Amino acid sequence: MTSSRASGRTFPADFLWGSATASYQIEGAVTEDGRGPSIWDTFSGTPGKTLNGDTGAVAADHYHRVDEDVALMKDLGLHAYRFSIAWPRVQPTGSGAFNPKGLDFYSRLVDQLRGADIAPVVTLYHWDLPQPLEDAGGWPNRDTAYRFADYARKVAEVLGDRVEIWTTFNEPWCSAYLGYASGVHAPGRNSHADSLAAAHHLNLAHGLGGRAIREVLPDAKLSITLNLHVTRAASTAPEDVDAKRRIDNLANEIFLQPVLEGRYPEELLADTASVTDWSFVHDGDAELCQVPLSVLGINYYSTGLVKKREGEYVPGDGTPGPDGHKSSPVSAWPAADDVEWLPQPGPYTAMGWNIEPEGLTELLVDVHTRYPEVPLAVTENGAAFYDTVAEDGRVHDVDRVTYLHDHIDAVGDAIDKGVDVRGYFVWSLMDNFEWAYGYDRRFGIVHVDYDTLVRTRKDSSYWYAELVRTNTIPTIESAADLT
């Protein structure tokens, strides 16, 4: 993979450089110290749900290796570390009693980060719902939003002002559609109506949870992270433009407008009328979804291209979607069976996602144009490649270095265009459990040997550390020689 972008760009002096992980992907220790089961324990433990039957039972064993991992972050010079709290570790059933050992684990982690001069950026929900709440209906059940608010309040009480930024949710699109429509993520359900109810209750939980945090910590910096889609129409034909419009509503507007404007778009309600009557939205709900944000997190990996489908939709036909998964028995997109996703030109990552840095600039500019008063941060961006440890003991991941180089430069392009971008978090700190793909895909800038759990810094980690140290994009060629 080659780059057409120049090195040497310098970022604002107060720009926040970090890395990100998620609890189920790295922690392991799923039955230790009072942790209850999550939907991902159940899903990954079900034959046929994940590649090679992989589970997060051990993952990167972060739970037992916190000291080592925080020391690694300090070596990288990170300004911030974005991690998620496992709800079933701190509240095993999702309601009722909290688990002191689970709360203590995260309290110690926050203290260690502060001691290393690394700002803790907490995500309260990165997909590991306590299984008992799923048994009671999961996110399509309104009560789950209120249980989330109770959980958020408790964690805010325990961690307090030691946390730099509080993020309510990571990528609610994935939780709603991949979990409840296509079923390729936990809990593996297949209902378009349930997926839309889940989306609303995730929005409601954001508003309720954000208010709960601010009741405890009035000055808390509040955030949510959305995986906003960059979708383009295959042509200027009205039917293709309309296909893009409908996907934009389902992918982006269903979260952006309630969270930032306190309303749902009428077009979305009309587009999905064949699936649901939206009676799960109660009077006042849309306004409750909106709570003032300190920063909006944006995750970006690739772009999508759509057209109106010609001919009958065949479920499970293997058509690639922008989520990186093949289509499953039920499409991830409610009331959009007549939308066809077209292959994108390469190059591609190991996920099969196209590499287009310009899409990140486009996304940041578009969001800023619509919501200029809301600061932005790129809370996830990175690439999976099939990495190996070379004979010299290094992982020479030049493709990842090139990817990061070009996408970080694209963030700089957005800043040059006037976008208020406050930070960038590389995904991910270390190789980990990549959801339904198990351990087959490696996103980390640190290699993890899953047999020994030994961490080995990749060239990308040295390159990123140099970027953080100098606040200037290094050349791609320098990565292999940095130490």
Short mmCIF file of C-alpha atoms in Angstrom, two decimals:
data_model
loop_
_atom_site.label_atom_id
_atom_site.label_comp_id
_atom_site.label_asym_id
_atom_site.label_seq_id
_atom_site.Cartn_x
_atom_site.Cartn_y
_atom_site.Cartn_z
CA MET A 1 0.00 0.00 0.00
CA THR A 2 1.44 3.37 -1.01
CA SER A 3 0.62 6.87 0.15
CA SER A 4 0.08 10.02 -1.87
CA ARG A 5 0.06 12.22 1.23
CA ALA A 6 2.99 14.18 2.60
CA SER A 7 4.45 13.86 6.10
CA GLY A 8 5.39 16.72 8.40
CA ARG A 9 1.97 18.14 9.29
CA THR A 10 1.88 19.61 12.81
CA PHE A 11 -1.22 19.57 15.02
CA PRO A 12 -2.49 22.11 17.57
CA ALA A 13 -0.47 22.14 20.80
CA ASP A 14 -3.43 20.96 22.91
CA PHE A 15 -4.47 18.15 20.53
CA LEU A 16 -5.25 14.95 22.45
CA TRP A 17 -3.51 11.78 21.26
CA GLY A 18 -4.79 8.47 22.60
CA SER A 19 -5.61 4.85 21.95
CA ALA A 20 -8.75 2.83 22.54
CA THR A 21 -9.92 -0.62 23.64
CA ALA A 22 -13.14 -2.32 24.78
CA SER A 23 -13.67 -4.44 27.88
CA TYR A 24 -14.86 -7.71 26.34
CA GLN A 25 -12.20 -7.54 23.66
CA ILE A 26 -9.23 -7.36 26.03
CA GLU A 27 -10.07 -8.16 29.65
CA GLY A 28 -10.73 -11.89 29.88
CA ALA A 29 -11.41 -13.12 33.43
CA VAL A 30 -15.09 -13.45 32.56
CA THR A 31 -15.99 -15.55 35.61
CA GLU A 32 -13.63 -13.97 38.14
CA ASP A 33 -14.25 -11.69 41.12
CA GLY A 34 -18.01 -11.65 40.82
CA ARG A 35 -18.40 -10.72 37.16
CA GLY A 36 -21.70 -11.88 35.69
CA PRO A 37 -22.30 -13.17 32.16
CA SER A 38 -22.78 -10.76 29.26
CA ILE A 39 -24.56 -11.23 25.96
CA TRP A 40 -21.16 -11.65 24.34
CA ASP A 41 -20.28 -14.52 26.67
CA THR A 42 -23.52 -16.21 25.64
CA PHE A 43 -23.19 -15.38 21.94
CA SER A 44 -19.53 -16.38 21.53
CA GLY A 45 -20.20 -19.54 23.53
CA THR A 46 -22.86 -20.59 21.02
CA PRO A 47 -21.46 -22.87 18.28
CA GLY A 48 -21.25 -21.23 14.89
CA LYS A 49 -21.57 -17.64 16.05
CA THR A 50 -17.89 -16.64 15.97
CA LEU A 51 -15.01 -17.59 13.72
CA ASN A 52 -13.25 -20.72 15.01
CA GLY A 53 -15.56 -20.68 18.03
CA ASP A 54 -13.39 -18.00 19.65
CA THR A 55 -14.59 -16.29 22.84
CA GLY A 56 -13.43 -13.46 25.05
CA ALA A 57 -12.85 -15.75 28.03
CA VAL A 58 -9.13 -14.90 28.08
CA ALA A 59 -8.78 -12.32 25.29
CA ALA A 60 -5.59 -10.30 25.94
CA ASP A 61 -5.83 -11.04 29.69
CA HIS A 62 -5.80 -7.33 30.45
CA TYR A 63 -7.59 -7.95 33.75
CA HIS A 64 -4.45 -9.62 35.10
CA ARG A 65 -1.95 -7.47 33.19
CA VAL A 66 -3.10 -3.95 33.94
CA ASP A 67 0.26 -2.90 35.38
CA GLU A 68 2.09 -4.06 32.26
CA ASP A 69 -0.43 -2.47 29.93
CA VAL A 70 -0.45 0.92 31.65
CA ALA A 71 3.36 0.90 31.59
CA LEU A 72 3.13 0.21 27.85
CA MET A 73 0.81 3.20 27.39
CA LYS A 74 3.24 5.37 29.32
CA ASP A 75 6.07 4.21 27.05
CA LEU A 76 3.96 5.23 24.06
CA GLY A 77 3.52 8.67 25.59
CA LEU A 78 -0.27 8.56 25.27
CA HIS A 79 -2.16 11.62 26.46
CA ALA A 80 -5.36 9.64 26.94
CA TYR A 81 -6.68 6.09 27.06
CA ARG A 82 -10.23 5.30 26.00
CA PHE A 83 -11.50 2.10 27.60
CA SER A 84 -14.90 0.65 28.39
CA ILE A 85 -16.33 -0.62 31.63
CA ALA A 86 -17.88 -4.08 31.60
CA TRP A 87 -21.36 -3.52 32.99
CA PRO A 88 -21.64 -7.17 34.22
CA ARG A 89 -18.33 -6.80 36.05
CA VAL A 90 -19.62 -3.93 38.18
CA GLN A 91 -23.31 -4.96 38.30
CA PRO A 92 -23.57 -8.67 37.51
CA THR A 93 -27.30 -8.81 36.77
CA GLY A 94 -27.67 -5.29 35.33
CA SER A 95 -29.90 -4.25 38.22
CA GLY A 96 -29.74 -4.44 41.97
CA ALA A 97 -26.50 -4.99 43.83
CA PHE A 98 -23.19 -3.69 42.55
CA ASN A 99 -19.97 -5.68 42.73
CA PRO A 100 -17.27 -3.96 44.85
CA LYS A 101 -14.44 -5.99 43.29
CA GLY A 102 -15.48 -4.93 39.81
CA LEU A 103 -15.73 -1.28 40.78
CA ASP A 104 -12.36 -1.52 42.52
CA PHE A 105 -10.74 -2.87 39.34
CA TYR A 106 -11.73 0.20 37.35
CA SER A 107 -10.95 2.56 40.21
CA ARG A 108 -7.41 1.18 40.37
CA LEU A 109 -7.07 1.44 36.59
CA VAL A 110 -8.11 5.10 36.66
CA ASP A 111 -5.63 5.81 39.46
CA GLN A 112 -2.84 4.09 37.54
CA LEU A 113 -3.61 6.07 34.42
CA ARG A 114 -3.62 9.32 36.36
CA GLY A 115 -0.35 8.32 37.96
CA ALA A 116 1.13 7.83 34.47
CA ASP A 117 -0.23 11.23 33.38
CA ILE A 118 -2.72 9.58 31.03
CA ALA A 119 -6.27 10.98 30.95
CA PRO A 120 -8.94 8.28 31.48
CA VAL A 121 -11.71 8.42 28.84
CA VAL A 122 -14.45 6.06 29.99
CA THR A 123 -17.02 4.38 27.76
CA LEU A 124 -19.88 3.03 29.85
CA TYR A 125 -21.26 0.68 27.20
CA HIS A 126 -19.26 -1.08 24.50
CA TRP A 127 -21.76 -3.86 23.74
CA ASP A 128 -21.45 -6.23 26.76
CA LEU A 129 -24.99 -6.06 28.15
CA PRO A 130 -25.55 -8.17 31.30
CA GLN A 131 -27.27 -11.36 30.15
CA PRO A 132 -30.15 -11.07 32.68
CA LEU A 133 -31.19 -7.78 31.07
CA GLU A 134 -31.24 -9.46 27.66
CA ASP A 135 -33.32 -12.26 29.16
CA ALA A 136 -35.78 -9.56 30.24
CA GLY A 137 -35.97 -8.19 26.69
CA GLY A 138 -32.66 -6.43 26.08
CA TRP A 139 -32.46 -3.06 24.38
CA PRO A 140 -35.89 -3.38 22.73
CA ASN A 141 -37.22 -3.29 26.32
CA ARG A 142 -37.68 0.27 27.60
CA ASP A 143 -36.68 -0.66 31.13
CA THR A 144 -33.10 -1.36 29.99
CA ALA A 145 -32.61 2.39 29.45
CA TYR A 146 -33.49 3.09 33.06
CA ARG A 147 -31.22 0.32 34.31
CA PHE A 148 -28.41 1.93 32.31
CA ALA A 149 -29.02 5.27 34.02
CA ASP A 150 -28.74 3.60 37.45
CA TYR A 151 -25.49 1.95 36.38
CA ALA A 152 -24.09 5.20 34.97
CA ARG A 153 -24.89 7.06 38.19
CA LYS A 154 -23.11 4.47 40.32
CA VAL A 155 -19.95 4.46 38.20
CA ALA A 156 -19.90 8.26 38.25
CA GLU A 157 -20.13 8.18 42.05
CA VAL A 158 -17.22 5.74 42.33
CA LEU A 159 -14.84 7.15 39.70
CA GLY A 160 -15.82 10.79 40.13
CA ASP A 161 -13.80 13.64 38.72
CA ARG A 162 -10.81 11.39 38.06
CA VAL A 163 -12.36 10.64 34.66
CA GLU A 164 -11.54 13.11 31.89
CA ILE A 165 -14.43 12.33 29.52
CA TRP A 166 -17.56 10.23 30.09
CA THR A 167 -18.82 8.47 26.97
CA THR A 168 -22.23 6.86 27.33
CA PHE A 169 -22.26 4.54 24.29
CA ASN A 170 -19.97 3.24 21.61
CA GLU A 171 -21.57 2.79 18.21
CA PRO A 172 -25.25 2.26 19.10
CA TRP A 173 -25.78 1.47 15.39
CA CYS A 174 -23.94 -1.82 15.92
CA SER A 175 -25.82 -2.67 19.10
CA ALA A 176 -29.19 -2.02 17.47
CA TYR A 177 -28.78 -3.37 13.95
CA LEU A 178 -26.04 -6.00 14.16
CA GLY A 179 -27.39 -7.26 17.47
CA TYR A 180 -31.14 -7.22 16.84
CA ALA A 181 -31.66 -7.10 13.03
CA SER A 182 -28.93 -9.02 11.21
CA GLY A 183 -27.95 -11.02 14.30
CA VAL A 184 -24.24 -11.17 13.43
CA HIS A 185 -23.43 -9.63 16.82
CA ALA A 186 -24.73 -10.47 20.27
CA PRO A 187 -27.46 -11.17 21.17
CA GLY A 188 -27.98 -12.54 17.65
CA ARG A 189 -31.63 -11.67 17.14
CA ASN A 190 -33.39 -11.11 13.79
CA SER A 191 -36.14 -8.50 14.01
CA HIS A 192 -36.25 -5.18 12.21
CA ALA A 193 -38.93 -3.88 14.60
CA ASP A 194 -36.81 -4.82 17.62
CA SER A 195 -33.74 -3.17 16.11
CA LEU A 196 -35.55 0.16 15.77
CA ALA A 197 -36.91 -0.10 19.31
CA ALA A 198 -33.37 -0.87 20.46
CA ALA A 199 -32.04 2.19 18.65
CA HIS A 200 -34.56 4.41 20.39
CA HIS A 201 -33.91 2.94 23.83
CA LEU A 202 -30.15 3.35 23.33
CA ASN A 203 -30.79 7.02 22.53
CA LEU A 204 -33.05 7.30 25.56
CA ALA A 205 -30.44 5.60 27.75
CA HIS A 206 -27.85 8.09 26.53
CA GLY A 207 -30.03 10.98 27.64
CA LEU A 208 -30.98 9.40 30.96
CA GLY A 209 -27.44 8.23 31.64
CA GLY A 210 -25.94 11.59 30.73
CA ARG A 211 -28.29 13.32 33.13
CA ALA A 212 -27.45 10.82 35.87
CA ILE A 213 -23.73 11.48 35.42
CA ARG A 214 -24.25 15.24 35.56
CA GLU A 215 -26.39 14.91 38.70
CA VAL A 216 -23.34 13.39 40.39
CA LEU A 217 -20.71 15.43 38.54
CA PRO A 218 -22.20 18.74 37.32
CA ASP A 219 -19.02 19.65 35.44
CA ALA A 220 -18.55 16.24 33.80
CA LYS A 221 -17.40 16.28 30.17
CA LEU A 222 -20.01 14.18 28.40
CA SER A 223 -19.75 12.36 25.08
CA ILE A 224 -21.21 9.66 22.87
CA THR A 225 -19.35 7.85 20.09
CA LEU A 226 -21.14 7.22 16.78
CA ASN A 227 -19.92 5.21 13.80
CA LEU A 228 -21.35 7.64 11.29
CA HIS A 229 -21.49 6.21 7.79
CA VAL A 230 -20.07 7.93 4.71
CA THR A 231 -22.47 6.62 2.06
CA ARG A 232 -22.59 7.76 -1.53
CA ALA A 233 -25.10 7.19 -4.32
CA ALA A 234 -23.86 5.14 -7.27
CA SER A 235 -25.37 7.64 -9.71
CA THR A 236 -27.42 10.83 -9.89
CA ALA A 237 -30.51 8.82 -10.79
CA PRO A 238 -33.34 9.76 -8.38
CA GLU A 239 -33.79 6.18 -7.21
CA ASP A 240 -30.09 5.87 -6.30
CA VAL A 241 -30.08 9.23 -4.53
CA ASP A 242 -33.13 8.11 -2.59
CA ALA A 243 -31.37 4.86 -1.60
CA LYS A 244 -28.55 6.95 -0.13
CA ARG A 245 -31.05 9.19 1.67
CA ARG A 246 -32.73 6.22 3.34
CA ILE A 247 -29.42 4.72 4.45
CA ASP A 248 -28.30 8.09 5.79
CA ASN A 249 -31.47 8.22 7.90
CA LEU A 250 -31.02 4.69 9.23
CA ALA A 251 -27.29 4.97 9.79
CA ASN A 252 -26.78 8.54 10.96
CA GLU A 253 -29.92 10.60 11.48
CA ILE A 254 -31.55 8.06 13.79
CA PHE A 255 -28.82 8.92 16.30
CA LEU A 256 -27.59 12.40 15.38
CA GLN A 257 -30.95 14.15 15.44
CA PRO A 258 -32.29 12.76 18.74
CA VAL A 259 -28.93 13.17 20.49
CA LEU A 260 -28.14 16.66 19.17
CA GLU A 261 -31.55 18.10 18.26
CA GLY A 262 -34.06 16.26 20.46
CA ARG A 263 -36.16 14.92 17.58
CA TYR A 264 -36.46 12.11 15.06
CA PRO A 265 -36.56 12.92 11.33
CA GLU A 266 -40.02 12.54 9.84
CA GLU A 267 -38.50 10.87 6.76
CA LEU A 268 -37.10 8.09 8.94
CA LEU A 269 -40.49 7.42 10.51
CA ALA A 270 -42.10 7.32 7.07
CA ASP A 271 -39.37 5.10 5.58
CA THR A 272 -39.81 2.49 8.33
CA ALA A 273 -43.59 2.61 8.69
CA SER A 274 -43.85 -0.85 7.14
CA VAL A 275 -41.71 -2.22 9.98
CA THR A 276 -42.96 -0.41 13.07
CA ASP A 277 -45.36 2.30 14.18
CA TRP A 278 -42.75 3.76 16.58
CA SER A 279 -45.17 3.45 19.48
CA PHE A 280 -42.17 2.72 21.70
CA VAL A 281 -41.37 6.45 21.54
CA HIS A 282 -43.31 8.03 24.40
CA ASP A 283 -44.24 11.67 24.73
CA GLY A 284 -41.16 13.66 25.71
CA ASP A 285 -38.71 10.88 24.83
CA ALA A 286 -37.04 12.64 21.92
CA GLU A 287 -36.29 15.63 24.12
CA LEU A 288 -34.94 13.31 26.83
CA CYS A 289 -32.47 11.85 24.34
CA GLN A 290 -30.77 15.23 24.05
CA VAL A 291 -28.26 16.23 26.70
CA PRO A 292 -25.54 18.86 26.12
CA LEU A 293 -22.34 17.23 24.84
CA SER A 294 -18.79 18.34 25.58
CA VAL A 295 -17.51 16.43 22.56
CA LEU A 296 -18.97 14.12 19.91
CA GLY A 297 -16.93 11.00 19.24
CA ILE A 298 -16.72 9.79 15.65
CA ASN A 299 -15.47 6.37 14.57
CA TYR A 300 -14.39 5.95 10.95
CA TYR A 301 -13.01 3.05 8.91
CA SER A 302 -14.40 3.03 5.36
CA THR A 303 -17.05 4.30 2.94
CA GLY A 304 -20.11 2.79 1.27
CA LEU A 305 -21.71 2.97 -2.19
CA VAL A 306 -25.42 2.27 -2.76
CA LYS A 307 -28.00 2.04 -5.52
CA LYS A 308 -31.56 0.91 -5.82
CA ARG A 309 -31.58 -2.88 -6.05
CA GLU A 310 -32.66 -4.37 -9.35
CA GLY A 311 -34.57 -7.58 -8.92
CA GLU A 312 -35.66 -9.37 -5.77
CA TYR A 313 -33.60 -9.21 -2.59
CA VAL A 314 -32.26 -12.65 -1.64
CA PRO A 315 -31.52 -12.86 2.11
CA GLY A 316 -28.08 -14.20 2.89
CA ASP A 317 -26.80 -13.71 -0.65
CA GLY A 318 -23.34 -12.74 0.60
CA THR A 319 -23.49 -9.15 -0.58
CA PRO A 320 -20.88 -7.13 1.31
CA GLY A 321 -22.19 -4.42 3.61
CA PRO A 322 -20.35 -1.42 5.08
CA ASP A 323 -20.19 -3.12 8.48
CA GLY A 324 -17.65 -5.61 7.12
CA HIS A 325 -20.01 -8.57 7.46
CA LYS A 326 -21.68 -10.55 4.75
CA SER A 327 -25.43 -10.17 4.72
CA SER A 328 -27.11 -12.59 7.09
CA PRO A 329 -30.60 -14.17 7.20
CA VAL A 330 -32.07 -10.72 7.83
CA SER A 331 -30.52 -7.53 6.48
CA ALA A 332 -29.04 -5.10 9.01
CA TRP A 333 -31.05 -2.28 7.41
CA PRO A 334 -34.78 -2.13 8.30
CA ALA A 335 -37.11 -1.40 5.38
CA ALA A 336 -34.16 -1.16 2.98
CA ASP A 337 -34.17 -4.52 1.21
CA ASP A 338 -34.29 -2.74 -2.13
CA VAL A 339 -30.98 -0.95 -1.43
CA GLU A 340 -27.93 -2.65 -2.93
CA TRP A 341 -24.41 -2.15 -1.57
CA LEU A 342 -21.82 -2.05 -4.34
CA PRO A 343 -18.19 -3.15 -4.03
CA GLN A 344 -15.75 -0.34 -3.39
CA PRO A 345 -12.39 -0.06 -5.15
CA GLY A 346 -9.35 -1.06 -3.09
CA PRO A 347 -6.99 -1.17 -1.42
CA TYR A 348 -8.63 -3.03 1.45
CA THR A 349 -7.84 -3.98 5.02
CA ALA A 350 -8.05 -7.57 6.31
CA MET A 351 -11.68 -6.79 7.18
CA GLY A 352 -12.41 -6.28 3.49
CA TRP A 353 -13.03 -2.59 4.12
CA ASN A 354 -11.93 -0.09 1.50
CA ILE A 355 -9.25 2.43 2.48
CA GLU A 356 -10.26 6.01 1.76
CA PRO A 357 -8.77 8.71 4.03
CA GLU A 358 -10.67 11.42 2.16
CA GLY A 359 -13.89 9.96 3.53
CA LEU A 360 -12.78 10.89 7.06
CA THR A 361 -12.18 14.51 6.05
CA GLU A 362 -15.56 14.57 4.32
CA LEU A 363 -17.32 13.18 7.40
CA LEU A 364 -15.70 15.60 9.84
CA VAL A 365 -16.46 18.59 7.62
CA ASP A 366 -20.08 17.51 7.12
CA VAL A 367 -20.75 17.04 10.85
CA HIS A 368 -19.05 20.32 11.72
CA THR A 369 -21.04 22.17 9.06
CA ARG A 370 -24.28 20.91 10.59
CA TYR A 371 -23.28 21.25 14.24
CA PRO A 372 -20.50 23.86 14.42
CA GLU A 373 -20.93 24.35 18.15
CA VAL A 374 -20.08 20.71 18.98
CA PRO A 375 -16.36 19.82 19.31
CA LEU A 376 -15.40 16.54 17.62
CA ALA A 377 -12.89 13.78 18.35
CA VAL A 378 -11.95 10.77 16.24
CA THR A 379 -12.48 8.10 18.90
CA GLU A 380 -11.66 5.10 16.70
CA ASN A 381 -9.67 4.78 13.52
CA GLY A 382 -7.31 2.01 12.51
CA ALA A 383 -6.85 -1.05 10.34
CA ALA A 384 -6.67 -4.82 10.60
CA PHE A 385 -3.88 -6.60 8.76
CA TYR A 386 -2.40 -10.10 9.06
CA ASP A 387 0.65 -9.29 11.17
CA THR A 388 3.52 -11.61 12.03
CA VAL A 389 6.57 -11.24 14.23
CA ALA A 390 9.71 -11.13 12.06
CA GLU A 391 13.02 -12.84 12.78
CA ASP A 392 14.36 -9.59 14.23
CA GLY A 393 11.60 -9.65 16.84
CA ARG A 394 9.67 -6.71 15.35
CA VAL A 395 6.33 -6.55 13.58
CA HIS A 396 6.91 -4.55 10.41
CA ASP A 397 3.35 -3.41 9.72
CA VAL A 398 4.03 -0.86 7.01
CA ASP A 399 0.46 -1.12 5.70
CA ARG A 400 -0.89 -0.03 9.07
CA VAL A 401 1.66 2.77 9.36
CA THR A 402 0.59 3.99 5.92
CA TYR A 403 -3.08 3.77 6.89
CA LEU A 404 -2.54 5.76 10.08
CA HIS A 405 -0.30 8.28 8.36
CA ASP A 406 -2.90 9.01 5.70
CA HIS A 407 -5.94 9.10 7.99
CA ILE A 408 -4.27 11.32 10.56
CA ASP A 409 -3.26 13.63 7.73
CA ALA A 410 -6.93 13.58 6.68
CA VAL A 411 -7.87 14.76 10.18
CA GLY A 412 -5.39 17.60 9.66
CA ASP A 413 -7.13 18.44 6.39
CA ALA A 414 -10.41 18.78 8.30
CA ILE A 415 -8.77 21.07 10.87
CA ASP A 416 -7.41 23.18 8.02
CA LYS A 417 -11.00 23.51 6.77
CA GLY A 418 -12.09 24.92 10.13
CA VAL A 419 -13.37 21.79 11.86
CA ASP A 420 -12.99 21.77 15.65
CA VAL A 421 -11.32 18.37 16.12
CA ARG A 422 -9.93 17.95 19.64
CA GLY A 423 -8.29 14.53 19.52
CA TYR A 424 -7.53 11.21 17.82
CA PHE A 425 -7.61 7.72 19.34
CA VAL A 426 -6.00 4.93 17.37
CA TRP A 427 -7.88 1.62 17.29
CA SER A 428 -6.52 -0.34 18.94
CA LEU A 429 -3.88 -0.33 21.62
CA MET A 430 -3.36 -4.07 21.26
CA ASP A 431 -4.59 -7.04 19.24
CA ASN A 432 -7.78 -8.41 20.74
CA PHE A 433 -11.01 -10.35 20.29
CA GLU A 434 -12.53 -8.90 17.12
CA TRP A 435 -16.14 -9.83 17.89
CA ALA A 436 -17.59 -12.34 15.40
CA TYR A 437 -14.18 -12.59 13.70
CA GLY A 438 -12.59 -13.92 16.88
CA TYR A 439 -8.81 -13.63 16.94
CA ASP A 440 -8.37 -13.77 13.17
CA ARG A 441 -8.18 -9.99 12.65
CA ARG A 442 -5.48 -7.86 14.31
CA PHE A 443 -6.10 -4.15 14.81
CA GLY A 444 -3.50 -3.42 17.48
CA ILE A 445 -0.41 -1.26 17.30
CA VAL A 446 0.90 -3.80 19.83
CA HIS A 447 1.03 -7.48 18.86
CA VAL A 448 -0.40 -10.06 21.27
CA ASP A 449 0.72 -13.69 21.09
CA TYR A 450 -2.48 -15.45 22.06
CA ASP A 451 -0.60 -18.55 23.24
CA THR A 452 1.79 -16.74 25.59
CA LEU A 453 -0.01 -13.36 25.88
CA VAL A 454 3.34 -11.67 25.31
CA ARG A 455 3.01 -8.10 24.02
CA THR A 456 5.32 -6.99 21.19
CA ARG A 457 5.32 -3.44 19.93
CA LYS A 458 4.73 -3.15 16.18
CA ASP A 459 6.45 -0.57 13.99
CA SER A 460 3.16 1.33 14.05
CA SER A 461 3.46 1.79 17.80
CA TYR A 462 6.90 3.37 17.47
CA TRP A 463 5.62 5.57 14.64
CA TYR A 464 2.59 6.63 16.69
CA ALA A 465 4.73 7.33 19.75
CA GLU A 466 6.93 9.60 17.64
CA LEU A 467 3.83 11.41 16.39
CA VAL A 468 2.66 11.93 19.98
CA ARG A 469 6.13 13.10 21.09
CA THR A 470 6.61 15.62 18.29
CA ASN A 471 2.97 16.47 17.49
CA THR A 472 4.07 16.14 13.86
CA ILE A 473 3.30 13.34 11.40
CA PRO A 474 6.49 11.28 10.85
CA THR A 475 7.39 9.79 7.50
CA ILE A 476 6.15 6.29 6.80
CA GLU A 477 9.69 5.15 6.05
CA SER A 478 10.92 6.16 9.52
CA ALA A 479 8.76 3.63 11.34
CA ALA A 480 11.05 0.61 10.97
CA ASP A 481 14.01 2.51 12.43
CA LEU A 482 12.28 4.12 15.42
CA THR A 483 12.91 2.64 18.87
#
